[in-house]
């Protein structure tokens, strides 16, 4: 039977490309989009390439929208094999971009989507993932949120000044990933975090040095892990080493 994958924030960027790559591996892909017109346009593009693609309206920061998306997926597909928590916002730049110049309003806004939204979607989709013989949850994180990288003087991340909202939201995503992996360790569901690497998308004004095709690869890898694959890991592009592997938490 065909596997079904739900990807949030899939109308563009890394999420769209993740949907495309999962579709080429034979999965039915459900593209989560908060704007249904943008979502349908993305679905139409993938269908033109032969994909079995469907649009699911979801604003991850709105609990009613999340519940409605879960109900829609249950009604139309019955179960879910893959959840890619991809939707996120950067929050943009406030002041000089240093930790001390950011507002609490921005911190709250970024957490609503990147952290609270991810938890809301995961909890809403878990009953559907439990019906799969091989559930996979991929939380799209970022190396910028790696505490290990930030505190390791040999890692270039230790030299980078960053504002609190986006960076710490990804640190929270990392811990959330570990906690779900621990809770689900005796089930068929694997929970891992992906690091796309610095990828050219709207999130960063298309300044990234990696393509979306490359940026989607860690998510696709973790979404298609075999039964003996890992859970509770942080996998993806290793900055400075130009290769894929485990990222320090
Ligand atoms: N690009 C990079 O260098 C990079 C590096 C590391 C990690 N990442 C991570 O990769 C993931 C994808 O980012 P991207 O670079 O592809 O960014 P992007 O092109 O800006 O795409 C972000 C997607 O998330 C959606 N989204 C934002 N808020 C949402 C909400 N409340 N509900 C539902 N969808 C929402 C956006 O929808 P709209 O079109 O409606 O805004 C869009 O589809 C993110 O988790 C990001 O943190 C990116």
Tab-separated table of C-alpha atoms and ligand atoms in Angstrom:
chain	number	residue	atom	x	y	z
A	1	UNK	CA	0.000	0.000	0.000
A	2	UNK	CA	1.150	3.555	-0.734
A	3	UNK	CA	2.581	5.541	2.164
A	4	UNK	CA	1.134	8.951	2.980
A	5	UNK	CA	3.275	11.917	4.015
A	6	UNK	CA	2.085	15.247	5.420
A	7	UNK	CA	4.492	18.172	5.123
A	8	UNK	CA	3.710	21.496	6.787
A	9	UNK	CA	4.737	24.705	5.030
A	10	UNK	CA	4.900	22.832	1.732
A	11	UNK	CA	3.671	25.513	-0.659
A	12	UNK	CA	7.259	26.675	-1.245
A	13	UNK	CA	10.889	26.351	-0.282
A	14	UNK	CA	12.330	23.251	1.364
A	15	UNK	CA	8.853	21.934	2.276
A	16	UNK	CA	7.675	21.961	-1.329
A	17	UNK	CA	10.841	20.234	-2.489
A	18	UNK	CA	10.526	17.660	0.313
A	19	UNK	CA	7.017	16.869	-0.939
A	20	UNK	CA	8.321	16.557	-4.484
A	21	UNK	CA	11.122	14.180	-3.484
A	22	UNK	CA	8.832	12.028	-1.315
A	23	UNK	CA	6.335	11.839	-4.198
A	24	UNK	CA	9.056	10.589	-6.546
A	25	UNK	CA	9.629	7.801	-4.001
A	26	UNK	CA	6.029	6.687	-4.505
A	27	UNK	CA	4.356	8.384	-1.545
A	28	UNK	CA	1.032	10.182	-1.542
A	29	UNK	CA	1.978	13.685	-0.428
A	30	UNK	CA	-0.270	16.048	1.514
A	31	UNK	CA	0.991	19.597	1.170
A	32	UNK	CA	0.204	21.700	4.223
A	33	UNK	CA	-0.347	25.374	3.397
A	34	UNK	CA	-1.919	28.203	5.355
A	35	UNK	CA	-3.002	29.890	2.101
A	36	UNK	CA	-5.115	27.344	0.200
A	37	UNK	CA	-4.550	29.086	-3.143
A	38	UNK	CA	-0.771	28.861	-2.773
A	39	UNK	CA	-1.185	25.279	-1.564
A	40	UNK	CA	-3.317	24.299	-4.548
A	41	UNK	CA	-0.878	25.948	-6.966
A	42	UNK	CA	1.931	23.871	-5.422
A	43	UNK	CA	-0.195	20.711	-5.664
A	44	UNK	CA	-0.955	21.447	-9.322
A	45	UNK	CA	2.779	21.744	-10.044
A	46	UNK	CA	3.495	18.360	-8.489
A	47	UNK	CA	0.499	16.708	-10.155
A	48	UNK	CA	1.791	17.957	-13.523
A	49	UNK	CA	4.928	15.925	-12.738
A	50	UNK	CA	2.813	12.841	-11.998
A	51	UNK	CA	2.676	13.108	-8.199
A	52	UNK	CA	-0.258	11.946	-6.082
A	53	UNK	CA	-0.480	15.285	-4.275
A	54	UNK	CA	-3.226	16.936	-2.207
A	55	UNK	CA	-3.549	20.255	-0.427
A	56	UNK	CA	-4.370	20.396	3.296
A	57	UNK	CA	-5.095	23.832	4.711
A	58	UNK	CA	-3.222	24.399	7.971
A	59	UNK	CA	-1.967	27.330	9.988
A	60	UNK	CA	0.225	25.608	12.555
A	61	UNK	CA	-0.136	28.515	14.977
A	62	UNK	CA	-3.929	28.130	15.079
A	63	UNK	CA	-5.152	25.149	17.133
A	64	UNK	CA	-8.525	25.006	15.362
A	65	UNK	CA	-6.814	24.906	12.002
A	66	UNK	CA	-4.506	22.116	13.218
A	67	UNK	CA	-7.467	20.074	14.506
A	68	UNK	CA	-9.331	20.595	11.240
A	69	UNK	CA	-6.294	19.417	9.246
A	70	UNK	CA	-6.024	16.245	11.353
A	71	UNK	CA	-9.751	15.567	10.928
A	72	UNK	CA	-9.484	16.097	7.175
A	73	UNK	CA	-6.499	13.718	6.866
A	74	UNK	CA	-8.276	11.093	8.975
A	75	UNK	CA	-11.450	11.358	6.888
A	76	UNK	CA	-9.679	11.249	3.518
A	77	UNK	CA	-6.671	8.994	4.192
A	78	UNK	CA	-7.340	7.166	7.491
A	79	UNK	CA	-3.718	7.143	8.652
A	80	UNK	CA	-0.393	8.876	8.247
A	81	UNK	CA	3.045	7.332	7.688
A	82	UNK	CA	5.202	10.453	7.639
A	83	UNK	CA	4.878	13.846	9.308
A	84	UNK	CA	7.412	16.497	8.326
A	85	UNK	CA	7.158	19.470	10.684
A	86	UNK	CA	8.714	21.921	8.255
A	87	UNK	CA	6.757	25.187	8.638
A	88	UNK	CA	8.686	27.955	10.371
A	89	UNK	CA	9.330	31.674	10.326
A	90	UNK	CA	12.589	33.516	10.900
A	91	UNK	CA	10.986	36.550	12.528
A	92	UNK	CA	13.322	38.836	10.612
A	93	UNK	CA	15.835	41.250	12.063
A	94	UNK	CA	15.146	43.576	14.978
A	95	UNK	CA	17.566	46.361	15.891
A	96	UNK	CA	21.185	45.273	15.481
A	97	UNK	CA	20.239	41.582	15.614
A	98	UNK	CA	21.913	41.006	18.979
A	99	UNK	CA	20.146	39.034	21.748
A	100	UNK	CA	19.570	42.174	23.838
A	101	UNK	CA	17.792	44.140	21.106
A	102	UNK	CA	14.902	41.812	20.334
A	103	UNK	CA	11.305	42.260	21.506
A	104	UNK	CA	9.256	39.792	23.523
A	105	UNK	CA	6.475	40.208	20.954
A	106	UNK	CA	8.747	38.778	18.255
A	107	UNK	CA	9.954	35.986	20.541
A	108	UNK	CA	6.333	34.982	21.177
A	109	UNK	CA	5.431	35.171	17.479
A	110	UNK	CA	8.319	32.945	16.400
A	111	UNK	CA	7.652	30.400	19.163
A	112	UNK	CA	3.928	30.276	18.244
A	113	UNK	CA	4.872	28.857	14.837
A	114	UNK	CA	8.233	27.158	15.272
A	115	UNK	CA	7.710	25.495	18.668
A	116	UNK	CA	4.085	25.590	19.880
A	117	UNK	CA	2.840	24.969	16.326
A	118	UNK	CA	5.151	21.994	15.899
A	119	UNK	CA	3.956	20.463	19.175
A	120	UNK	CA	0.301	21.107	18.311
A	121	UNK	CA	0.665	19.452	14.904
A	122	UNK	CA	2.586	16.488	16.313
A	123	UNK	CA	-0.006	15.825	19.034
A	124	UNK	CA	-2.861	16.157	16.555
A	125	UNK	CA	-1.250	13.781	14.025
A	126	UNK	CA	0.089	11.181	16.483
A	127	UNK	CA	-3.109	9.087	16.564
A	128	UNK	CA	-2.885	8.829	12.758
A	129	UNK	CA	0.855	8.014	12.848
A	130	UNK	CA	0.220	5.265	15.413
A	131	UNK	CA	-1.918	3.503	12.775
A	132	UNK	CA	1.116	3.241	10.469
A	133	UNK	CA	3.378	0.178	10.469
A	134	UNK	CA	6.376	2.532	10.204
A	135	UNK	CA	5.595	6.068	11.340
A	136	UNK	CA	8.261	8.727	10.827
A	137	UNK	CA	8.302	12.225	12.317
A	138	UNK	CA	10.841	14.691	10.965
A	139	UNK	CA	11.252	17.982	12.784
A	140	UNK	CA	13.027	20.463	10.566
A	141	UNK	CA	15.487	22.173	12.857
A	142	UNK	CA	18.697	24.100	12.228
A	143	UNK	CA	22.316	23.860	13.241
A	144	UNK	CA	22.046	27.452	14.483
A	145	UNK	CA	20.082	26.059	17.456
A	146	UNK	CA	22.765	23.511	18.373
A	147	UNK	CA	23.976	24.132	21.929
A	148	UNK	CA	26.957	21.874	21.226
A	149	UNK	CA	27.926	23.854	18.134
A	150	UNK	CA	27.444	27.229	19.812
A	151	UNK	CA	29.685	26.306	22.755
A	152	UNK	CA	32.389	24.458	20.806
A	153	UNK	CA	35.208	26.926	19.995
A	154	UNK	CA	36.217	24.796	16.993
A	155	UNK	CA	32.737	25.150	15.451
A	156	UNK	CA	32.147	28.264	13.268
A	157	UNK	CA	28.733	28.635	14.985
A	158	UNK	CA	30.515	29.693	18.183
A	159	UNK	CA	31.582	32.903	16.406
A	160	UNK	CA	28.109	33.824	15.102
A	161	UNK	CA	26.036	36.511	16.831
A	162	UNK	CA	22.326	35.683	16.603
A	163	UNK	CA	19.057	37.087	17.854
A	164	UNK	CA	17.172	34.921	20.336
A	165	UNK	CA	13.826	34.058	18.623
A	166	UNK	CA	14.656	31.824	15.632
A	167	UNK	CA	17.851	30.377	17.076
A	168	UNK	CA	16.420	29.383	20.444
A	169	UNK	CA	13.197	28.142	18.804
A	170	UNK	CA	15.302	25.541	16.997
A	171	UNK	CA	17.055	24.609	20.252
A	172	UNK	CA	13.575	24.013	21.683
A	173	UNK	CA	12.661	21.933	18.624
A	174	UNK	CA	15.713	19.782	19.309
A	175	UNK	CA	14.640	19.018	22.877
A	176	UNK	CA	11.043	18.450	21.759
A	177	UNK	CA	12.408	15.919	19.242
A	178	UNK	CA	14.343	14.044	21.924
A	179	UNK	CA	11.344	13.973	24.274
A	180	UNK	CA	8.975	12.565	21.633
A	181	UNK	CA	11.611	10.010	20.594
A	182	UNK	CA	11.882	8.868	24.225
A	183	UNK	CA	8.101	8.618	24.623
A	184	UNK	CA	7.724	6.664	21.377
A	185	UNK	CA	10.843	4.468	21.607
A	186	UNK	CA	8.851	1.236	21.993
A	187	UNK	CA	6.585	1.987	19.035
A	188	UNK	CA	7.144	1.824	15.258
A	189	UNK	CA	7.446	5.619	15.158
A	190	UNK	CA	10.869	7.232	14.759
A	191	UNK	CA	11.358	10.892	15.622
A	192	UNK	CA	14.381	12.789	14.337
A	193	UNK	CA	15.473	16.353	13.651
A	194	UNK	CA	16.804	17.475	10.262
A	195	UNK	CA	19.330	20.170	9.432
A	196	UNK	CA	18.914	21.354	5.807
A	197	UNK	CA	22.031	23.548	5.864
A	198	UNK	CA	22.022	27.159	4.699
A	199	UNK	CA	19.595	26.969	1.775
A	200	UNK	CA	18.440	29.669	-0.649
A	201	UNK	CA	14.752	30.290	0.221
A	202	UNK	CA	12.491	33.207	1.121
A	203	UNK	CA	13.364	32.561	4.787
A	204	UNK	CA	16.770	34.184	4.251
A	205	UNK	CA	16.109	36.375	1.202
A	206	UNK	CA	17.497	33.545	-0.941
A	207	UNK	CA	20.999	34.099	0.415
A	208	UNK	CA	21.709	30.446	1.264
A	209	UNK	CA	24.484	28.613	-0.590
A	210	UNK	CA	22.573	25.319	-0.866
A	211	UNK	CA	19.753	24.590	-3.319
A	212	UNK	CA	16.282	23.518	-2.150
A	213	UNK	CA	16.974	20.118	-3.735
A	214	UNK	CA	19.926	19.752	-1.369
A	215	UNK	CA	18.115	21.347	1.572
A	216	UNK	CA	15.308	18.787	1.360
A	217	UNK	CA	17.647	15.783	1.386
A	218	UNK	CA	18.038	15.443	5.190
A	219	UNK	CA	14.239	15.556	5.682
A	220	UNK	CA	13.700	12.968	2.948
A	221	UNK	CA	16.419	10.743	4.402
A	222	UNK	CA	14.792	10.797	7.855
A	223	UNK	CA	11.269	10.397	6.429
A	224	UNK	CA	12.294	7.196	4.649
A	225	UNK	CA	14.410	5.545	7.360
A	226	UNK	CA	14.271	1.738	7.408
A	227	UNK	CA	12.919	-0.204	10.408
A	228	UNK	CA	16.407	-0.471	11.917
A	229	UNK	CA	17.107	3.253	11.443
A	230	UNK	CA	17.801	5.596	14.350
A	231	UNK	CA	15.393	7.632	16.463
A	232	UNK	CA	16.156	10.675	18.591
A	233	UNK	CA	18.963	11.984	16.372
A	234	UNK	CA	19.853	15.289	14.707
A	235	UNK	CA	20.949	14.591	11.126
A	236	UNK	CA	21.898	16.744	8.191
A	237	UNK	CA	24.407	19.014	6.558
A	238	UNK	CA	27.535	19.612	8.623
A	239	UNK	CA	28.784	23.136	8.134
A	240	UNK	CA	32.499	23.304	7.518
A	241	UNK	CA	32.701	19.616	6.606
A	242	UNK	CA	30.476	19.825	3.497
A	243	UNK	CA	28.905	16.435	4.206
A	244	UNK	CA	25.921	14.796	5.900
A	245	UNK	CA	26.097	13.265	9.347
A	246	UNK	CA	25.033	13.642	12.977
A	247	UNK	CA	24.837	17.230	14.247
A	248	UNK	CA	25.706	17.931	17.882
A	249	UNK	CA	22.586	18.749	19.896
B	1	LIG	N1	16.568	28.061	4.420
B	1	LIG	C1	17.518	27.738	5.284
B	1	LIG	O1	18.693	28.117	5.156
B	1	LIG	C2	17.185	26.862	6.459
B	1	LIG	C3	18.253	26.398	7.261
B	1	LIG	C4	17.964	25.587	8.350
B	1	LIG	C5	16.663	25.247	8.624
B	1	LIG	N2	15.640	25.714	7.821
B	1	LIG	C6	14.271	25.307	8.145
B	1	LIG	O2	13.681	24.724	7.003
B	1	LIG	C7	12.250	24.840	7.108
B	1	LIG	C8	11.693	25.393	5.816
B	1	LIG	O3	12.168	26.709	5.643
B	1	LIG	P1	12.407	27.387	4.218
B	1	LIG	O4	13.796	27.852	4.201
B	1	LIG	O5	11.910	26.512	3.135
B	1	LIG	O6	11.474	28.696	4.395
B	1	LIG	P2	10.334	29.344	3.488
B	1	LIG	O7	10.664	29.237	2.045
B	1	LIG	O8	10.113	30.691	4.091
B	1	LIG	O9	9.074	28.403	3.756
B	1	LIG	C9	8.452	28.382	5.015
B	1	LIG	C10	7.115	27.690	4.867
B	1	LIG	O10	6.483	27.661	6.159
B	1	LIG	C11	5.172	28.167	6.013
B	1	LIG	N3	4.660	28.742	7.249
B	1	LIG	C12	5.129	29.770	7.978
B	1	LIG	N4	4.349	30.006	9.032
B	1	LIG	C13	3.328	29.094	8.968
B	1	LIG	C14	2.198	28.823	9.772
B	1	LIG	N5	1.902	29.543	10.864
B	1	LIG	N6	1.380	27.788	9.423
B	1	LIG	C15	1.653	27.059	8.323
B	1	LIG	N7	2.698	27.287	7.502
B	1	LIG	C16	3.524	28.290	7.836
B	1	LIG	C17	5.281	29.206	4.906
B	1	LIG	O11	4.004	29.529	4.392
B	1	LIG	P3	3.696	30.946	3.669
B	1	LIG	O12	4.140	30.799	2.237
B	1	LIG	O13	2.213	31.081	3.826
B	1	LIG	O14	4.476	31.993	4.402
B	1	LIG	C18	6.160	28.434	3.930
B	1	LIG	O15	5.391	27.500	3.212
B	1	LIG	C19	12.006	25.740	8.316
B	1	LIG	O16	11.724	24.924	9.449
B	1	LIG	C20	13.343	26.439	8.515
B	1	LIG	O17	13.532	26.880	9.840
B	1	LIG	C21	15.882	26.510	6.748
